[in-house]
PDB file of C-alpha atoms in Angstrom:
ATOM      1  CA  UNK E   1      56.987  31.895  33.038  1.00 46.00           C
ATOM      2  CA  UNK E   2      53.807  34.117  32.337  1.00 45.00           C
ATOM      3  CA  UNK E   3      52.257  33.102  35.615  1.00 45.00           C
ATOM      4  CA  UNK E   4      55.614  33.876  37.684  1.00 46.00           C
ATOM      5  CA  UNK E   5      55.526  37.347  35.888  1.00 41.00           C
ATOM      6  CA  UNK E   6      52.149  37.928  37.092  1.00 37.00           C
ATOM      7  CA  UNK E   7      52.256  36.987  40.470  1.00 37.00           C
ATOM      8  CA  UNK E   8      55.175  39.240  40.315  1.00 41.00           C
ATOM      9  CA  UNK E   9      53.258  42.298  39.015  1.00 36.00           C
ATOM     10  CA  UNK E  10      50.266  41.651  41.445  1.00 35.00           C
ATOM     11  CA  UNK E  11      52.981  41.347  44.043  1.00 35.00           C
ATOM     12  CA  UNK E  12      54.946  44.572  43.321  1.00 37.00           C
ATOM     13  CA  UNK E  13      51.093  46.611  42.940  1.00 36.00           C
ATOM     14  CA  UNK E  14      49.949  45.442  46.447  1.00 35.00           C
ATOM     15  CA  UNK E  15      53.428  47.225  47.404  1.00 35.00           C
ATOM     16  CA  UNK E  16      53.243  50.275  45.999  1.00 36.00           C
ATOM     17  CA  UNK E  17      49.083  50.535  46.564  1.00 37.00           C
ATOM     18  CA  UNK E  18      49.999  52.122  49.912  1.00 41.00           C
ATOM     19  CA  UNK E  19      52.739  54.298  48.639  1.00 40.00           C
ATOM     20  CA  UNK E  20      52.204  57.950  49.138  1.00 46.00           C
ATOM     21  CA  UNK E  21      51.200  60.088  45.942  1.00 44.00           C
ATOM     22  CA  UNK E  22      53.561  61.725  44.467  1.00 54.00           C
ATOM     23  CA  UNK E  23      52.806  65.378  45.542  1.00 66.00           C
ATOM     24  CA  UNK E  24      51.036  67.805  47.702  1.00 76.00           C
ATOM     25  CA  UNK E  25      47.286  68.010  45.658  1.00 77.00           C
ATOM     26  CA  UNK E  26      45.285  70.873  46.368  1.00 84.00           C
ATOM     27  CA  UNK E  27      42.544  69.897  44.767  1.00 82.00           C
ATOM     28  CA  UNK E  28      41.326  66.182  44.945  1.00 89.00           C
ATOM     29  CA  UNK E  29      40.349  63.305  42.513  1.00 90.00           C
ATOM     30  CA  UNK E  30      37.949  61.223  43.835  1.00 92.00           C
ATOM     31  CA  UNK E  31      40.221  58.385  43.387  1.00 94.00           C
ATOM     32  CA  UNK E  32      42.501  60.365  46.154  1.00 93.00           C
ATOM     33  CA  UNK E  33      39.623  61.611  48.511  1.00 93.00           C
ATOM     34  CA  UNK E  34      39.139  57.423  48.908  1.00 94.00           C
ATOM     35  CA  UNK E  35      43.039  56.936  49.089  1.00 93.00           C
ATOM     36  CA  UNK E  36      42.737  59.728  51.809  1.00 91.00           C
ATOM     37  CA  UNK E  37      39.779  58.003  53.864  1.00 93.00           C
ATOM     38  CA  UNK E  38      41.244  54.495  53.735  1.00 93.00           C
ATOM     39  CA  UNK E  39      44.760  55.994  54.970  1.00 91.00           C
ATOM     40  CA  UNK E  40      42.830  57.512  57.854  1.00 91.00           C
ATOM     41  CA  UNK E  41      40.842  54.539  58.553  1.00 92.00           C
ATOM     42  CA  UNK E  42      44.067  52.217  58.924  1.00 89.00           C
ATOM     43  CA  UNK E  43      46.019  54.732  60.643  1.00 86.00           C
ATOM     44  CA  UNK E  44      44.540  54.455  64.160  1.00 84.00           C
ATOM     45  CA  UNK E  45      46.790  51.873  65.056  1.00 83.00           C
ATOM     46  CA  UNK E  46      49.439  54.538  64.317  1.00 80.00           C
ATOM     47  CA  UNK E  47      50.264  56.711  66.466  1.00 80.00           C
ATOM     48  CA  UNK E  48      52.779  59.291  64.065  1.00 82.00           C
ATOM     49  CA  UNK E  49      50.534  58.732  61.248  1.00 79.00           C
ATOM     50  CA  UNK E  50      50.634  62.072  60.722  1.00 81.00           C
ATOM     51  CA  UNK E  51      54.667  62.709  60.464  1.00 86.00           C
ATOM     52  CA  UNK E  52      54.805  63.276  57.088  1.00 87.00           C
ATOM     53  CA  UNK E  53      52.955  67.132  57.338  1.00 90.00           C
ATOM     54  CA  UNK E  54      54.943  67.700  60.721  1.00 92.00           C
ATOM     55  CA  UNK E  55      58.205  69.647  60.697  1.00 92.00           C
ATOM     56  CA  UNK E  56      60.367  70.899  63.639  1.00 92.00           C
ATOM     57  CA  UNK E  57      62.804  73.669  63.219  1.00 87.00           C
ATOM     58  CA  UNK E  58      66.038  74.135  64.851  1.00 80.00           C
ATOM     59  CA  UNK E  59      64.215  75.927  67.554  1.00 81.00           C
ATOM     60  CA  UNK E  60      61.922  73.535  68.970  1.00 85.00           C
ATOM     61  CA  UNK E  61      59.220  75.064  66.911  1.00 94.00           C
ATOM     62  CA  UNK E  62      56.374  73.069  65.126  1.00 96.00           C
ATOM     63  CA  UNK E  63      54.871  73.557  61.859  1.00 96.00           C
ATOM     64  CA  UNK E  64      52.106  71.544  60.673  1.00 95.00           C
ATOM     65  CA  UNK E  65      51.032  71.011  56.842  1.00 94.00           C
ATOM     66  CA  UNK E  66      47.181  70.874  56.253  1.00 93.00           C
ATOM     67  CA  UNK E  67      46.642  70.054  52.952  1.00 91.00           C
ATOM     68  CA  UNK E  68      43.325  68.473  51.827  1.00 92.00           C
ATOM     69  CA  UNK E  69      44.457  65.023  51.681  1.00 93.00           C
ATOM     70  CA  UNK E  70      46.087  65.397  55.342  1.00 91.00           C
ATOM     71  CA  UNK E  71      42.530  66.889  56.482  1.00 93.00           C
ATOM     72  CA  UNK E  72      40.449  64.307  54.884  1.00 94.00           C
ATOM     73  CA  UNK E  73      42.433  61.723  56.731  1.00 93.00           C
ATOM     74  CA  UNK E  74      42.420  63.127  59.660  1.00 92.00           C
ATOM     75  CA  UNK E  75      38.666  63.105  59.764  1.00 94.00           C
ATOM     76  CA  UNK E  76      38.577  59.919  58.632  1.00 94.00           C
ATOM     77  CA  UNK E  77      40.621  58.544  61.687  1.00 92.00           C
ATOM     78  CA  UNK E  78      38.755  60.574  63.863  1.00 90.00           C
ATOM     79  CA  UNK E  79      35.665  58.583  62.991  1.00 93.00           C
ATOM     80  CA  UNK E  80      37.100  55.405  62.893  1.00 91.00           C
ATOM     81  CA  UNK E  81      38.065  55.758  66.680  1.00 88.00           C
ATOM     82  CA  UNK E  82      34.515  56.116  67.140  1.00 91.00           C
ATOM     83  CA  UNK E  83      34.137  53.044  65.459  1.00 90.00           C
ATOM     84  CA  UNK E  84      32.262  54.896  62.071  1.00 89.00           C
ATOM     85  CA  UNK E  85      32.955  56.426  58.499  1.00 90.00           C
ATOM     86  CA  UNK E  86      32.329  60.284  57.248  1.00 91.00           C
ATOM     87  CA  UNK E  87      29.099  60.883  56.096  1.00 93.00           C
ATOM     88  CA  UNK E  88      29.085  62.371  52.097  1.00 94.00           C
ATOM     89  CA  UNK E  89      28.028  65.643  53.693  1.00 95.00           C
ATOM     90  CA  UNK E  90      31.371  65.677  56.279  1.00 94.00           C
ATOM     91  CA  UNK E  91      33.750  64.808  53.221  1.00 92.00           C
ATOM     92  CA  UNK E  92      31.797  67.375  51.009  1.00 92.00           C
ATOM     93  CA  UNK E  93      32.317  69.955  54.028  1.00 92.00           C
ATOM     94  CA  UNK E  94      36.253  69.157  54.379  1.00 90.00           C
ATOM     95  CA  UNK E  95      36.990  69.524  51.103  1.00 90.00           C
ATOM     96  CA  UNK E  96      35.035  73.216  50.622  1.00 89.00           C
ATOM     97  CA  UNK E  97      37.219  74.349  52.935  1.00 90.00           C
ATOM     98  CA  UNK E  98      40.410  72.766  52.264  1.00 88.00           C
ATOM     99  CA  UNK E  99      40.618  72.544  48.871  1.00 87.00           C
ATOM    100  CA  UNK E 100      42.343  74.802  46.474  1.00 88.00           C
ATOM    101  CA  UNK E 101      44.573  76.349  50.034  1.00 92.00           C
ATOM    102  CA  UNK E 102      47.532  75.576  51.848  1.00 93.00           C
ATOM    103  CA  UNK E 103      47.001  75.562  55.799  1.00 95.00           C
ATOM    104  CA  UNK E 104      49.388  75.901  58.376  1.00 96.00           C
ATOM    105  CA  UNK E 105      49.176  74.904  61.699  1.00 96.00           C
ATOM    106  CA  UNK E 106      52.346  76.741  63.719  1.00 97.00           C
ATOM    107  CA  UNK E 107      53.643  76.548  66.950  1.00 96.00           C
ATOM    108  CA  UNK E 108      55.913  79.572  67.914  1.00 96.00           C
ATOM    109  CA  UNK E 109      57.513  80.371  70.957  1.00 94.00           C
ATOM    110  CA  UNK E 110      57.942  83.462  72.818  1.00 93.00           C
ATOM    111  CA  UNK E 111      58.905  85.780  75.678  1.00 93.00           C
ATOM    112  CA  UNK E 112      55.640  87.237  76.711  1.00 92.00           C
ATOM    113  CA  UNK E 113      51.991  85.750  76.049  1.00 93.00           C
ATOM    114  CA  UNK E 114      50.852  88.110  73.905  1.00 92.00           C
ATOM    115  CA  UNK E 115      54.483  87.845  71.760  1.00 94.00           C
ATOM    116  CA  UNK E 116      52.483  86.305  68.546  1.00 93.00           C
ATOM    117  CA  UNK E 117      49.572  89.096  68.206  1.00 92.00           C
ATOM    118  CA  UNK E 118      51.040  90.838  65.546  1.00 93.00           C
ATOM    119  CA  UNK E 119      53.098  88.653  63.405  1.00 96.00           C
ATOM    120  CA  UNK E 120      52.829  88.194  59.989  1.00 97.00           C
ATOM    121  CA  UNK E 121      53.247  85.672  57.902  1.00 98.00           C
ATOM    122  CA  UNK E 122      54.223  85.512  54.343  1.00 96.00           C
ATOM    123  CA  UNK E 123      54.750  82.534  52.230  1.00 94.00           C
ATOM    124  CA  UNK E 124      57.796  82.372  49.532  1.00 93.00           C
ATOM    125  CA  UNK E 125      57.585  80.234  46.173  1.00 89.00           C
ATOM    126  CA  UNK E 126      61.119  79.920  44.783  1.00 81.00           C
ATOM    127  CA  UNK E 127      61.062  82.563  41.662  1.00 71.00           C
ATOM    128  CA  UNK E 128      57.957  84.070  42.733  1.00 79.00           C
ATOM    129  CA  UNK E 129      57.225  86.862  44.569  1.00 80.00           C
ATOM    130  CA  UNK E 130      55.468  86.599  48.381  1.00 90.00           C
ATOM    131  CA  UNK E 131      52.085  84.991  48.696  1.00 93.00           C
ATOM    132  CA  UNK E 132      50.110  87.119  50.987  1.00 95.00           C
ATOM    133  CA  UNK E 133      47.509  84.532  53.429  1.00 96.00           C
ATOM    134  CA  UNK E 134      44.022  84.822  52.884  1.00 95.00           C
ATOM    135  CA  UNK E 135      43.239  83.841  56.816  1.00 96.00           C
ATOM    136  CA  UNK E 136      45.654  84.409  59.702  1.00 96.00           C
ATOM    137  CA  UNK E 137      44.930  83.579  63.599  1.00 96.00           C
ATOM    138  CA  UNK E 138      47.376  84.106  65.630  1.00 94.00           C
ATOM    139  CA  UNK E 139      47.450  82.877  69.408  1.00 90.00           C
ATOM    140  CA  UNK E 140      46.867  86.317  71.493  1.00 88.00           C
ATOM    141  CA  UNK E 141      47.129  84.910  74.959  1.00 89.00           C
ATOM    142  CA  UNK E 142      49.992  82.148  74.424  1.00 92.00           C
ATOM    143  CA  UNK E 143      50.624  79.474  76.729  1.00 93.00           C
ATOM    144  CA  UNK E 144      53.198  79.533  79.792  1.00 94.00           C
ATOM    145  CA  UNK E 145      55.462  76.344  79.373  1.00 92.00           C
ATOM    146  CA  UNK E 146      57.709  75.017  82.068  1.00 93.00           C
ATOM    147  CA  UNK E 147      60.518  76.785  80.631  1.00 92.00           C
ATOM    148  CA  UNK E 148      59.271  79.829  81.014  1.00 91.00           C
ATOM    149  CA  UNK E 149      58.938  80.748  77.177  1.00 91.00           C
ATOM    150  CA  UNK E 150      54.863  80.678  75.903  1.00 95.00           C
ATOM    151  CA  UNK E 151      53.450  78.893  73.106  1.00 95.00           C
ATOM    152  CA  UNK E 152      51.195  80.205  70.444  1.00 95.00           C
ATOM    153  CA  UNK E 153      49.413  78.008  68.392  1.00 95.00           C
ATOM    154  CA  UNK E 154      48.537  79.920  65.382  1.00 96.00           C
ATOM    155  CA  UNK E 155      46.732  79.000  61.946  1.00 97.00           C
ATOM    156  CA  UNK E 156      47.994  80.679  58.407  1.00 97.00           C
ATOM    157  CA  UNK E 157      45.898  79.735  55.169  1.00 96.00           C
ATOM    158  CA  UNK E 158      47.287  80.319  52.064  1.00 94.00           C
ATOM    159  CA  UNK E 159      45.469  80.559  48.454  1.00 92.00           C
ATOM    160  CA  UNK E 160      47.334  77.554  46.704  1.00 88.00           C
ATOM    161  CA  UNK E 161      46.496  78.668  43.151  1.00 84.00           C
ATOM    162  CA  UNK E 162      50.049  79.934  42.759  1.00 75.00           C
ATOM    163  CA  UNK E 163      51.528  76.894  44.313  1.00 79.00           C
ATOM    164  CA  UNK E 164      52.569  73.485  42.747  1.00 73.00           C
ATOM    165  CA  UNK E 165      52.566  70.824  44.267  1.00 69.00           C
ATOM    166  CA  UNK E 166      55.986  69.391  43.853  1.00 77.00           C
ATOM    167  CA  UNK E 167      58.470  72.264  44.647  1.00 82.00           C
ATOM    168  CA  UNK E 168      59.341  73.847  47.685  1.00 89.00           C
ATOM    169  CA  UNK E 169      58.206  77.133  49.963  1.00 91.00           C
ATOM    170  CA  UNK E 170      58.973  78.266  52.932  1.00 93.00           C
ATOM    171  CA  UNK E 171      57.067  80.133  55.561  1.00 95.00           C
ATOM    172  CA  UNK E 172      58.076  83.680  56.713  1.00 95.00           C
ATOM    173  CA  UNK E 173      56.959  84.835  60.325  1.00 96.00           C
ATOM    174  CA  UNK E 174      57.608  88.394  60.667  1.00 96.00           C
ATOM    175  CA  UNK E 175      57.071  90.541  63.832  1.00 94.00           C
ATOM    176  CA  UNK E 176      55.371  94.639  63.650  1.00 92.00           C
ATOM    177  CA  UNK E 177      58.985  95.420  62.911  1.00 94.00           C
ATOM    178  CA  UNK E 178      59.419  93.093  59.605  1.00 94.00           C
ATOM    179  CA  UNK E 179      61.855  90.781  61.672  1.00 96.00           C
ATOM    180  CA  UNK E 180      61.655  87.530  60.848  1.00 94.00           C
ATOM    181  CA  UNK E 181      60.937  85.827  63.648  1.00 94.00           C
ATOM    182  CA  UNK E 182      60.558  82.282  62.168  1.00 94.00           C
ATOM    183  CA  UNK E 183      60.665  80.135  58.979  1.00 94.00           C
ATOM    184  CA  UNK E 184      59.935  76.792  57.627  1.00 95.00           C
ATOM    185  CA  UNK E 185      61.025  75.310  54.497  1.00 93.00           C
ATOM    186  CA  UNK E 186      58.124  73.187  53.259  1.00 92.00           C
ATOM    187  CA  UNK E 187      58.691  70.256  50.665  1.00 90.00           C
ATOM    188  CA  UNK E 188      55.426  70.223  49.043  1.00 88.00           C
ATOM    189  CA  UNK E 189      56.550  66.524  47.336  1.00 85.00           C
ATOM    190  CA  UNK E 190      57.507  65.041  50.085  1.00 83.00           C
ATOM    191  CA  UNK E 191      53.623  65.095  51.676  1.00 82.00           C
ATOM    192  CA  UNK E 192      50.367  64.414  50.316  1.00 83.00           C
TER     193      UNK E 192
END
């Protein structure tokens, strides 16, 4: 009986040891910076690895979710293609400039190539008011796709001191006229 229970419990643990943490951290434990390396390390045989930080609006637009774990991994993979590990100094780096921010990685489309130079972005925390970024780059010469439309690739960084990790925000793209031109609704506990 007692050994059936603990194969049981040794069973169920290997399960949920690769089960994704329960929330977006903005800050690390060094138990997760290792649970972020290993994911990266075993995720080169994956090729949508990173789906869990992707969304798609109804638009064909793409919004990536950088948080520190998704960073950390992605490093991590990177050097595992090349068939080594981050060095302490790499991980150290990462993390200074990832932790304690949200970054967004956003791909907008547009009429003209220049169509992204002034927008704004602005980032909404249910109850709260508008969280200004802290870094914006947006995409001044966008690229011509076979549509016809351009894409701009643009980076927003947010200060994530305001931000928990388990509820929702969205994104607001506004143009020089305060049009929203996009938005994203981000599920901070659905990613890690």
């Amino acid at each position: 009986m007692r050994r059936g229970l603990l194969v049981s419990l040794i069973f169920m643990s290997s399960l949920l040891g690769g089960a994704p943490l329960s929330a977006a951290s903005f800050s690390l434990t060094s138990q997760e910076i290792q649970a972020a390396i290993r994911f990266g390390q075993r995720a080169i045989v994956n090729e949508k690895f990173d789906r869990e930080w992707n969304l798609t609006s109804a638009s064909g637009e793409t919004l990536k979710v950088v948080t520190p774990f998704f960073r950390l991994a992605q490093a991590a993979r990177n050097a595992a293609f090349k068939s080594g590990t981050l060095k302490q100094r790499e991980i150290d780096s990462l993390l200074k400039e990832h932790q304690g921010r949200l970054v967004l990685w956003a791909n907008l489309r547009g009429p003209r190539e220049d169509f992204a130079r002034w927008y704004q972005p602005v980032l909404v925390v249910q109850g709260k008011a508008e969280i200004k970024p802290d870094f914006v780059q947006n995409e001044r010469t966008a690229l011509r796709q076979a549509d016809g439309h351009f894409l701009s690739r643009s980076v927003y960084a947010f200060p994530a001191n305001n931000l928990g990790g388990k509820g929702r925000v969205t994104l607001l793209v506004r143009d020089s006229d305060d049009k929203e031109v996009a938005r994203f609704v981000v599920d901070l506990s659905a990613m890690r």
